[in-house]
Coordinates of C-alpha atoms in Angstrom, one line a residue:
Chain F
M1 CA -34.6 -1.2 -22.2
I2 CA -33.9 -1.6 -18.2
Q3 CA -37.5 -4.0 -18.7
R4 CA -35.4 -6.5 -21.7
F5 CA -32.3 -6.7 -19.2
V6 CA -33.9 -7.7 -16.6
A7 CA -36.6 -9.8 -18.7
A8 CA -33.4 -11.5 -19.6
A9 CA -31.9 -12.0 -16.4
A10 CA -34.9 -13.5 -15.5
V11 CA -35.3 -15.5 -17.8
L12 CA -31.3 -17.2 -18.3
T13 CA -31.4 -17.6 -14.5
L14 CA -34.2 -20.5 -14.7
F15 CA -31.3 -21.7 -16.9
G16 CA -29.0 -21.6 -13.9
C17 CA -26.6 -18.0 -14.8
N18 CA -27.0 -15.2 -15.0
I19 CA -27.1 -12.6 -17.5
L20 CA -27.1 -9.0 -17.1
G21 CA -26.9 -5.6 -18.7
G22 CA -26.2 -1.9 -17.3
D23 CA -29.5 -0.9 -15.9
A24 CA -28.9 1.5 -13.6
E25 CA -26.8 4.5 -13.2
L26 CA -24.0 4.4 -10.1
F27 CA -24.0 7.9 -9.5
P28 CA -27.9 9.7 -9.9
G29 CA -26.8 11.6 -12.4
D30 CA -24.1 10.6 -14.5
S31 CA -25.7 8.8 -17.5
T32 CA -21.2 7.5 -18.5
L33 CA -21.2 5.0 -15.6
T34 CA -24.0 2.0 -15.5
K35 CA -23.7 -0.6 -13.6
T36 CA -25.8 -4.3 -12.7
S37 CA -28.6 -5.4 -10.2
S38 CA -26.8 -7.0 -7.3
T39 CA -26.7 -11.6 -8.5
S40 CA -26.1 -13.9 -6.2
I41 CA -22.6 -16.0 -6.5
A42 CA -21.7 -19.3 -4.5
I43 CA -18.2 -19.7 -3.8
S44 CA -16.8 -21.8 -3.4
T45 CA -13.2 -23.9 -3.9
A46 CA -15.0 -24.9 -7.5
D47 CA -16.0 -23.7 -10.1
S48 CA -18.6 -20.9 -9.8
K49 CA -21.9 -21.3 -11.9
P50 CA -21.5 -18.7 -14.6
Y51 CA -21.8 -14.9 -14.4
I52 CA -22.7 -13.7 -17.9
V53 CA -21.8 -10.1 -18.1
D54 CA -23.6 -8.0 -21.4
V55 CA -21.0 -5.3 -22.9
P56 CA -23.0 -2.6 -24.3
S57 CA -21.6 -1.2 -27.9
D58 CA -20.4 1.8 -26.3
A59 CA -18.5 0.9 -23.3
S60 CA -15.5 1.9 -23.3
S61 CA -14.2 -0.3 -20.2
F62 CA -16.2 -2.3 -17.2
A63 CA -15.5 -3.8 -14.2
V64 CA -17.1 -6.3 -12.1
V65 CA -17.3 -6.4 -7.9
L66 CA -17.6 -9.3 -6.2
Q67 CA -18.5 -8.3 -2.9
G68 CA -19.9 -10.8 0.8
L69 CA -16.8 -12.0 0.7
G70 CA -15.7 -12.1 4.1
E71 CA -12.3 -14.0 4.3
T72 CA -12.4 -16.3 1.9
L73 CA -10.0 -14.5 -1.2
A74 CA -11.7 -14.7 -4.2
Q75 CA -10.5 -14.2 -8.2
P76 CA -12.5 -15.0 -11.6
A77 CA -11.2 -18.1 -12.6
K78 CA -12.0 -18.5 -16.1
I79 CA -13.5 -15.7 -18.2
T80 CA -13.4 -15.6 -22.2
N81 CA -15.2 -12.5 -24.1
P82 CA -18.3 -12.6 -26.4
N83 CA -15.9 -13.9 -29.1
G84 CA -15.4 -17.4 -26.8
E85 CA -12.1 -16.2 -26.5
V86 CA -10.8 -16.9 -22.8
V87 CA -8.6 -13.9 -22.2
W88 CA -8.0 -14.7 -18.4
E89 CA -7.3 -18.5 -16.6
V90 CA -5.7 -18.6 -13.4
G91 CA -2.1 -20.0 -13.5
V92 CA -2.2 -19.9 -16.8
T93 CA -3.1 -17.0 -19.1
P94 CA 0.3 -15.0 -18.6
T95 CA -1.6 -12.0 -20.8
N96 CA -4.1 -10.9 -18.7
R97 CA -4.1 -10.7 -14.5
A98 CA -6.9 -10.7 -12.6
D99 CA -5.4 -11.2 -8.2
A100 CA -7.5 -12.8 -5.2
Y101 CA -9.0 -10.8 -2.3
A102 CA -10.8 -11.1 0.7
Q103 CA -13.8 -8.8 1.2
V104 CA -13.8 -7.7 -1.9
Q105 CA -13.2 -8.3 -5.6
T106 CA -12.7 -6.7 -8.5
T107 CA -11.5 -7.3 -12.2
Q108 CA -11.6 -4.9 -14.6
V109 CA -11.7 -5.1 -18.1
P110 CA -8.9 -4.0 -19.8
I111 CA -6.5 -4.3 -17.4
T112 CA -4.3 -4.7 -20.5
P113 CA -4.4 -3.1 -24.1
D114 CA -3.9 -7.0 -25.3
V115 CA -8.1 -7.9 -24.2
A116 CA -10.6 -5.5 -26.5
V117 CA -13.5 -4.7 -24.6
V118 CA -15.4 -6.7 -27.0
P119 CA -19.0 -6.0 -26.4
G120 CA -21.8 -8.9 -25.9
E121 CA -21.3 -11.8 -23.2
W122 CA -18.9 -12.3 -21.8
E123 CA -18.6 -15.2 -19.8
F124 CA -17.2 -15.5 -16.0
V125 CA -16.8 -18.3 -12.9
F126 CA -14.8 -17.1 -10.1
F127 CA -13.9 -19.6 -7.4
G128 CA -12.5 -18.6 -3.3
N129 CA -10.0 -20.4 -0.6
G130 CA -13.2 -21.3 1.1
T131 CA -16.7 -20.5 0.5
A132 CA -18.3 -17.5 0.4
N133 CA -22.4 -16.5 -0.6
A134 CA -21.5 -12.7 -2.4
S135 CA -22.8 -10.6 -4.5
A136 CA -21.9 -9.9 -8.0
E137 CA -22.8 -6.2 -9.5
A138 CA -20.7 -5.5 -13.2
V139 CA -20.4 -1.6 -13.6
F140 CA -19.8 -0.4 -17.6
R141 CA -17.9 3.0 -18.4
L142 CA -20.2 4.7 -21.0
S143 CA -17.6 7.3 -22.2
A144 CA -14.4 7.9 -24.2
A145 CA -10.6 7.4 -23.2
G146 CA -9.7 9.9 -21.1
G147 CA -11.4 13.2 -18.2
E148 CA -11.1 14.0 -15.7
L149 CA -10.8 12.2 -12.3
D150 CA -12.0 13.8 -9.0
V151 CA -10.5 13.3 -5.4
N152 CA -11.5 12.6 -1.9
L153 CA -8.5 14.1 0.6
Y154 CA -8.6 12.9 4.0
F155 CA -6.8 14.0 6.4
V156 CA -6.2 11.5 9.5
G157 CA -4.9 12.6 13.0
L158 CA -2.4 14.7 11.4
E159 CA -1.0 17.1 14.0
L160 CA 0.4 19.4 11.6
L161 CA -1.7 19.1 8.2
D162 CA -5.9 19.2 8.4
A163 CA -8.5 20.6 6.1
S164 CA -8.5 23.8 6.2
S165 CA -4.9 24.2 6.5
A166 CA -3.6 22.2 3.7
N167 CA -1.0 23.7 2.3
A168 CA 0.7 24.9 -0.6
E169 CA 3.2 21.9 -0.6
L170 CA 0.4 19.6 -0.7
Q171 CA -1.6 21.3 -3.7
A172 CA 2.7 21.4 -5.2
A173 CA 2.1 18.0 -5.0
L174 CA -1.2 17.3 -6.6
A175 CA 0.3 19.7 -9.3
E176 CA 3.0 16.9 -9.8
V177 CA 0.5 14.0 -9.3
K178 CA -1.1 16.3 -12.1
E179 CA 1.5 16.2 -14.8
I180 CA 2.1 12.0 -14.5
L181 CA -1.0 11.7 -15.0
A182 CA -1.7 14.6 -18.1
P183 CA -0.1 11.6 -20.5
A184 CA -2.3 9.0 -19.9
G185 CA -5.3 12.0 -21.5
I186 CA -6.2 12.5 -17.7
R187 CA -6.9 15.1 -15.5
L188 CA -7.0 15.7 -11.9
G189 CA -11.0 17.4 -11.3
E190 CA -11.8 18.6 -8.2
V191 CA -10.7 17.5 -4.9
S192 CA -12.3 18.2 -2.0
H193 CA -10.9 17.7 2.3
H194 CA -11.8 16.6 4.2
D195 CA -10.5 15.3 7.9
V196 CA -11.2 12.2 10.0
D197 CA -11.0 12.3 13.9
D198 CA -10.0 8.4 14.0
A199 CA -7.1 8.5 15.8
Q200 CA -7.0 4.3 15.3
F201 CA -5.9 5.0 12.0
T202 CA -3.4 8.1 12.2
V203 CA -0.3 5.3 12.1
L204 CA -2.3 2.3 9.9
T205 CA -1.3 -1.5 10.5
T206 CA -1.8 -2.8 7.0
N207 CA 0.4 -5.0 5.4
A208 CA 0.3 -4.4 0.8
V209 CA -2.3 -5.5 -0.3
G210 CA -4.9 -4.3 1.9
S211 CA -5.5 -6.0 4.8
H212 CA -7.1 -5.1 8.3
E213 CA -6.5 -1.9 9.8
L214 CA -6.9 -0.3 5.7
L215 CA -10.1 -2.0 5.4
Q216 CA -11.8 -1.3 8.2
M217 CA -10.6 2.6 7.5
L218 CA -12.0 2.6 3.9
R219 CA -15.1 0.7 4.9
K220 CA -15.8 3.5 8.0
H221 CA -14.5 6.4 6.2
T222 CA -15.0 7.0 2.6
T223 CA -17.8 8.6 3.9
H224 CA -17.8 11.2 0.4
D225 CA -20.2 9.1 -1.8
N226 CA -19.4 10.6 -5.5
R227 CA -17.4 9.0 -8.4
A228 CA -13.5 10.0 -7.0
V229 CA -10.5 8.3 -6.0
N230 CA -10.1 8.3 -1.8
I231 CA -7.1 9.1 -1.2
F232 CA -6.3 8.7 2.8
L233 CA -3.0 10.8 5.0
V234 CA -2.0 9.1 6.7
A235 CA 1.2 9.7 10.1
D236 CA 2.6 6.3 8.9
I237 CA 1.8 3.0 7.5
E238 CA 3.4 0.4 9.1
D239 CA 3.7 -3.5 8.1
P240 CA 2.0 -5.5 10.7
T241 CA 4.6 -8.1 10.1
S242 CA 8.1 -6.4 10.9
S243 CA 6.4 -2.8 11.8
A244 CA 8.6 -0.9 9.3
S245 CA 7.4 2.0 7.2
L246 CA 5.1 1.0 3.7
L247 CA 5.1 4.7 2.0
G248 CA 1.4 3.7 0.2
V249 CA -1.2 1.4 -0.3
S250 CA -3.6 1.3 -2.6
G251 CA -7.2 -1.2 -1.0
S252 CA -6.5 -3.6 -4.1
I253 CA -5.9 -3.6 -8.0
P254 CA -7.8 -2.2 -9.2
G255 CA -9.1 -0.3 -6.3
S256 CA -13.4 -1.0 -6.4
I257 CA -15.7 1.7 -8.3
I258 CA -17.9 1.2 -6.2
P259 CA -18.0 3.8 -3.2
N260 CA -17.4 3.1 0.5
L261 CA -16.4 -0.3 0.0
A262 CA -13.7 -1.8 2.6
R263 CA -11.4 -1.9 -1.0
S264 CA -12.4 2.0 -2.4
G265 CA -9.4 4.1 -1.4
I266 CA -5.3 4.4 -1.1
A267 CA -3.8 5.4 2.1
I268 CA -1.0 7.4 1.3
N269 CA 2.3 7.7 4.3
M270 CA 2.6 11.2 5.4
A271 CA 5.6 10.5 7.6
N272 CA 8.4 12.3 5.3
F273 CA 6.4 15.2 4.4
L274 CA 5.2 16.2 7.9
A275 CA 8.8 15.9 9.5
A276 CA 9.6 18.1 6.4
Q277 CA 7.2 20.6 7.7
E278 CA 8.5 20.7 11.6
A279 CA 11.8 21.4 10.0
G280 CA 10.6 24.3 8.3
D281 CA 10.3 23.6 4.7
A282 CA 7.7 20.7 3.2
T283 CA 9.9 21.1 -0.2
P284 CA 11.9 18.5 -0.1
A285 CA 9.2 15.9 0.2
V286 CA 6.5 17.3 -2.4
A287 CA 8.4 15.4 -5.1
E288 CA 7.9 12.2 -3.2
L289 CA 4.7 12.3 -2.3
A290 CA 3.6 13.3 -5.4
T291 CA 5.9 10.3 -7.0
V292 CA 4.0 8.0 -4.7
I293 CA 0.1 9.6 -4.5
A294 CA 0.9 9.2 -8.6
H295 CA 2.4 5.2 -8.0
E296 CA -0.8 4.1 -6.2
I297 CA -3.4 6.4 -7.8
G298 CA -2.1 3.8 -10.5
H299 CA -3.0 0.8 -8.8
H300 CA -6.4 2.0 -7.7
L301 CA -7.1 2.7 -11.6
G302 CA -5.7 -0.8 -12.2
L303 CA -2.1 -1.0 -13.3
Y304 CA 0.6 -3.6 -11.1
H305 CA 4.4 -3.2 -10.5
T306 CA 6.2 -3.0 -14.0
V307 CA 8.5 -5.5 -11.3
E308 CA 8.2 -6.5 -8.2
A309 CA 11.6 -6.6 -6.3
N310 CA 12.4 -10.8 -6.0
G311 CA 10.8 -10.1 -9.8
Q312 CA 9.8 -13.7 -11.7
A313 CA 10.1 -15.4 -8.2
L314 CA 7.1 -14.4 -7.6
A315 CA 3.6 -16.3 -8.1
G316 CA 5.5 -19.2 -9.0
N317 CA 6.6 -16.8 -12.1
L318 CA 3.6 -15.9 -13.4
H319 CA 3.0 -12.5 -12.3
G320 CA 6.4 -11.2 -10.5
E321 CA 5.7 -8.2 -13.0
D322 CA 3.0 -6.4 -14.9
P323 CA 0.2 -8.2 -18.3
I324 CA 1.7 -5.0 -20.2
R325 CA 4.0 -5.9 -23.7
D326 CA 5.5 -2.2 -23.6
T327 CA 6.3 -2.3 -19.8
V328 CA 9.8 -3.7 -18.9
T329 CA 10.4 -7.4 -18.6
C330 CA 13.2 -7.4 -16.0
Q331 CA 14.2 -11.5 -15.4
D332 CA 16.0 -12.8 -12.6
S333 CA 19.3 -12.6 -14.3
A334 CA 19.4 -9.1 -14.0
D335 CA 20.1 -9.6 -10.8
S336 CA 23.3 -8.5 -11.2
N337 CA 24.9 -8.4 -7.7
G338 CA 23.5 -11.6 -6.5
D339 CA 21.2 -10.5 -4.2
G340 CA 17.9 -11.3 -4.8
I341 CA 16.8 -7.9 -5.4
L342 CA 15.7 -6.4 -8.6
T343 CA 16.9 -2.9 -8.4
A344 CA 15.8 0.1 -10.9
A345 CA 18.8 0.3 -12.6
E346 CA 19.2 -3.5 -12.8
C347 CA 16.3 -3.6 -14.6
G348 CA 17.4 0.1 -16.5
D349 CA 12.9 0.9 -15.9
S350 CA 12.5 4.7 -14.8
N351 CA 8.3 4.5 -14.5
L352 CA 6.4 5.5 -12.2
M353 CA 4.8 1.8 -11.2
F354 CA 8.5 0.5 -10.9
W355 CA 8.6 -1.7 -7.1
S356 CA 10.6 1.0 -6.1
P357 CA 10.4 5.0 -5.4
N358 CA 13.9 5.4 -5.6
N359 CA 14.7 6.2 -9.3
G360 CA 12.7 8.9 -9.2
A361 CA 10.8 7.4 -12.0
R362 CA 7.9 8.7 -13.6
T363 CA 7.0 7.5 -16.8
L364 CA 4.1 5.8 -18.2
T365 CA 3.8 3.4 -21.1
A366 CA 1.5 3.5 -24.1
G367 CA -0.1 0.3 -22.5
Q368 CA -0.4 1.6 -19.4
R369 CA -2.4 5.0 -20.5
H370 CA -5.0 3.1 -22.2
V371 CA -5.5 1.1 -19.2
I372 CA -6.0 3.9 -16.8
A373 CA -7.1 6.1 -19.4
R374 CA -10.6 3.3 -19.1
S375 CA -10.8 3.3 -15.8
P376 CA -14.1 3.7 -15.0
L377 CA -13.0 6.3 -11.5
V378 CA -12.4 8.2 -14.6
R379 CA -15.3 10.7 -15.9
Chain E
M1 CA 58.2 -2.1 1.2
R2 CA 55.8 -1.8 -2.2
M3 CA 55.4 -5.4 -2.2
W4 CA 54.6 -5.2 1.1
L5 CA 51.6 -2.5 0.2
V6 CA 50.4 -5.1 -2.7
M7 CA 50.0 -8.0 -0.1
V8 CA 47.8 -5.4 2.4
V9 CA 45.9 -3.8 -0.6
V10 CA 45.1 -7.4 -1.8
M11 CA 44.4 -9.0 1.9
L12 CA 42.0 -6.0 2.0
W13 CA 40.5 -5.7 -0.9
P14 CA 37.6 -8.9 -0.8
A15 CA 36.6 -6.9 2.7
V16 CA 35.8 -3.6 0.9
G17 CA 33.8 -5.5 -1.7
A18 CA 32.3 -7.3 0.5
A19 CA 31.2 -4.5 2.6
Q20 CA 29.9 -2.0 -0.2
D21 CA 27.8 -5.2 -1.5
V22 CA 26.3 -5.4 1.9
G23 CA 25.4 -1.2 1.4
V24 CA 23.7 -1.6 -1.6
T25 CA 22.0 -4.4 -0.6
V26 CA 20.4 -2.5 2.4
D27 CA 19.4 0.5 0.5
A28 CA 17.4 -2.1 -2.2
M29 CA 16.3 -3.3 1.4
L30 CA 15.5 -0.1 2.1
S31 CA 13.2 0.6 -0.7
G32 CA 10.2 -0.4 -2.1
V33 CA 6.5 1.7 -2.2
E34 CA 5.0 -1.1 -0.6
R35 CA 7.4 -3.2 0.0
T36 CA 8.8 -4.0 3.2
S37 CA 12.4 -6.2 4.3
T38 CA 11.1 -8.4 7.0
D39 CA 13.2 -9.7 10.3
E40 CA 14.3 -13.0 8.6
E41 CA 15.6 -11.4 5.7
W42 CA 17.6 -9.2 8.0
V43 CA 19.1 -11.3 10.0
A44 CA 19.9 -13.8 6.7
L45 CA 22.7 -10.3 5.6
G46 CA 24.1 -10.8 9.2
D47 CA 25.8 -8.3 11.8
A48 CA 27.5 -7.3 8.3
A49 CA 24.7 -5.3 7.9
V50 CA 24.6 -3.6 11.3
G51 CA 27.1 -0.9 10.3
P52 CA 25.7 0.2 6.5
L53 CA 22.5 0.0 8.4
I54 CA 22.9 2.7 11.5
A55 CA 24.4 4.8 8.7
R56 CA 21.7 5.3 7.2
M57 CA 19.7 5.6 10.1
N58 CA 21.1 8.6 11.1
D59 CA 22.2 10.6 7.9
A60 CA 19.9 13.3 7.3
S61 CA 19.9 13.8 3.7
R62 CA 17.9 10.3 3.4
S63 CA 14.0 10.2 3.6
V64 CA 12.7 10.1 7.2
V65 CA 11.0 6.9 6.1
E66 CA 14.1 5.1 4.5
R67 CA 15.8 5.9 8.2
G68 CA 12.6 4.8 10.0
R69 CA 12.9 1.3 8.3
A70 CA 17.2 1.6 8.5
T71 CA 15.9 1.7 12.9
T72 CA 13.7 -0.9 12.4
A73 CA 15.6 -3.1 10.8
L74 CA 18.7 -2.6 13.4
G75 CA 15.8 -4.4 15.9
N76 CA 16.8 -7.5 14.3
F77 CA 20.1 -7.2 15.7
R78 CA 22.4 -7.6 19.0
A79 CA 25.6 -6.0 18.6
A80 CA 26.9 -3.9 20.9
E81 CA 26.6 -0.6 19.2
V82 CA 22.8 -0.4 18.0
S83 CA 21.6 0.5 21.5
V84 CA 24.2 2.9 21.7
A85 CA 22.8 4.1 18.3
L86 CA 18.7 3.6 19.1
R87 CA 19.3 5.7 23.1
A88 CA 21.6 7.7 20.7
V89 CA 18.4 8.4 18.6
L90 CA 16.1 8.6 21.6
A91 CA 18.2 10.9 23.4
D92 CA 18.1 14.0 20.5
A93 CA 15.6 16.6 20.8
A94 CA 15.6 16.7 17.2
S95 CA 14.6 13.5 16.2
P96 CA 12.1 13.2 14.0
A97 CA 9.0 12.0 15.2
L98 CA 8.9 8.7 13.0
L99 CA 12.8 8.0 13.8
I100 CA 12.0 8.0 17.7
R101 CA 8.7 5.9 17.5
K102 CA 11.2 3.4 15.5
A103 CA 13.8 4.2 17.8
I104 CA 11.3 2.6 20.8
Q105 CA 10.2 0.2 19.2
S106 CA 13.7 -1.8 18.3
L107 CA 15.2 -0.9 21.3
A108 CA 12.4 -2.7 23.6
K109 CA 13.0 -5.4 21.1
V110 CA 16.3 -5.4 21.3
E111 CA 17.4 -4.5 25.0
G112 CA 13.7 -5.4 26.6
A113 CA 13.4 -4.0 30.6
A114 CA 16.2 -2.4 30.3
A115 CA 15.5 0.4 27.7
V116 CA 12.5 1.8 30.3
D117 CA 15.3 4.5 30.9
A118 CA 15.3 6.0 27.6
I119 CA 12.1 5.1 26.7
S120 CA 9.7 6.0 29.6
P121 CA 11.0 10.6 28.4
H122 CA 8.7 9.9 25.0
L123 CA 6.0 9.2 27.8
A124 CA 5.5 12.7 27.4
H125 CA 6.3 13.9 23.8
R126 CA 4.6 16.6 22.5
T127 CA 3.4 14.3 19.3
A128 CA 0.6 11.6 21.0
I129 CA 1.5 8.9 18.4
V130 CA 5.3 8.7 19.8
R131 CA 3.6 9.2 22.9
E132 CA 1.8 5.6 22.1
D133 CA 4.4 4.0 20.8
A134 CA 6.6 4.3 24.3
I135 CA 2.9 3.6 25.5
K136 CA 2.9 -0.4 23.8
A137 CA 6.3 -0.6 24.7
L138 CA 6.2 -0.2 28.0
G139 CA 3.1 -2.2 28.2
G140 CA 4.6 -5.0 26.9
L141 CA 7.6 -5.0 30.0
V142 CA 5.3 -3.4 32.1
I143 CA 6.1 -7.2 34.6
H144 CA 9.0 -5.3 35.2
P145 CA 8.9 -2.4 37.9
E146 CA 10.1 0.7 36.4
A147 CA 8.3 -0.2 33.8
R148 CA 4.9 0.1 35.2
A149 CA 6.1 2.8 37.9
A150 CA 6.5 5.1 34.2
L151 CA 3.2 4.3 32.7
E152 CA 1.9 4.5 36.4
K153 CA 3.9 7.7 36.4
R154 CA 1.9 9.0 33.5
R155 CA -1.2 8.3 33.9
A156 CA -3.1 11.2 35.4
A157 CA -1.0 13.5 33.2
E158 CA -1.8 12.0 29.7
P159 CA -3.8 15.0 28.2
L160 CA -5.4 12.4 25.6
E161 CA -8.2 10.1 26.2
H162 CA -7.7 7.4 24.5
L163 CA -3.7 7.5 25.3
K164 CA -4.9 7.5 29.2
R165 CA -7.4 4.3 28.2
Q166 CA -4.6 2.8 26.4
I167 CA -2.2 2.8 29.8
E168 CA -5.2 1.5 31.9
V169 CA -5.0 -1.0 29.4
N170 CA -1.0 -1.8 30.3
L171 CA -1.3 -1.6 33.5
Q172 CA -4.3 -4.2 33.6
P173 CA -2.6 -7.1 35.8
T174 CA -1.8 -10.2 32.8
V175 CA 0.9 -12.3 34.3
E176 CA 2.4 -12.7 37.8
A177 CA 6.0 -10.5 38.1
P178 CA 9.0 -13.4 37.8
Q179 CA 9.8 -14.1 41.2

């Protein structure tokens, strides 16, 4: 089997493209997640040469991970499935989504139930806003939808909370996260605890799409090399431009499947929880913490916001919201007070992935459940 | 009499409505998981936002992050009540650490060198990240003798190595003091 793929890759590389199927376990001993060997891809402002992924018949999802992008923002220009259907073309296809990122970019199929994981040869063509000699690997999830999601918790220099003192309220928050994800058939599996003694990241500086110190921290401190979502608990997350606090942030959407990369994790602002704990009882902060952790896990497993604050204005009217059909569509006309911000009340949205958590939203649609249940991180 | 009342109500109605609208918009701008409002967006809202922002900063029933966002936003306004409100947060020993950090940042932005007296006591705050913000804020004002003196005084007392180094870096001469 392995020899067949290697031979095919060798032959087709001669013809100017790469064809690859799963030929190794991403995590030794786990045969339900395989990966291809690494292939060089020259990224530029023009279309790259095709990168062809041979998706096995038993794959429930797959992802292509580009590494070594440096500061170049890269993404797929076009994705074509084995039936010759274009399932993604940048700026053209609103029914799918694959955003541009620097350093590490992950494209996941499916990111919407509309795109089926058809076995056979998929063609990916990439481009960027500059040049980079990237390497690409494809990862295949070879198990049915749903399963366990392991969690690595990293305590980043929190004065009142560390790995050994992870308290009852934090456990209560994780129990609520479990309840939120359960309708998707996802169970929280093993939860490991780790201390990170690095004052540089206790107050984390990053913007909403994952930048600056977030990427440094994820690369430097994601030490637990397993199939899990890495959750970094920090004292504050500050936007580098405004200094205002973010509640949480994901390395990317979706996050990197391959561990120890700049986008393989999420960060959670613990300021509300720590303030409540310092005041004597963290219980009032549990519900919001659970919602934020679940929201960021949602991003990491492939979900976008159902609606952005500025609605359709984002990204030239094409991607003001996610590509999933059964989530709420909220047009600019819903902005009843005309302040340019779409609130949960104006949109009538109570979804976990709404841009704002203020409505206590926790529901996930069938379409969203379809996507996260197939995330390669869920085993 | 009745006529006068009707006229007063009619005259006040738009103002009351406008104040409510600003409050709603302020709340929307303070929400968001990953979204924060920019300085430009706050400035565009005008001084009508100051009252609602101060109210939200001081509202203990709200989450600390939301109150902190209001505190950060206040750094964009120069109305006199902003300084008073930020100084009150810094003077209150019960203020949560995050709120103090944001008040330090905003007061330094609003008052410049005049903020040194309110910020300096926090060089000795029990929480390391509060001390760090006080060091950074005074470091940004180090060309002023009061800020330099406060950092020099703290240099020997700071127990954490990384904060001690940060004080040293901020005390290094970079710009000539104004003549």
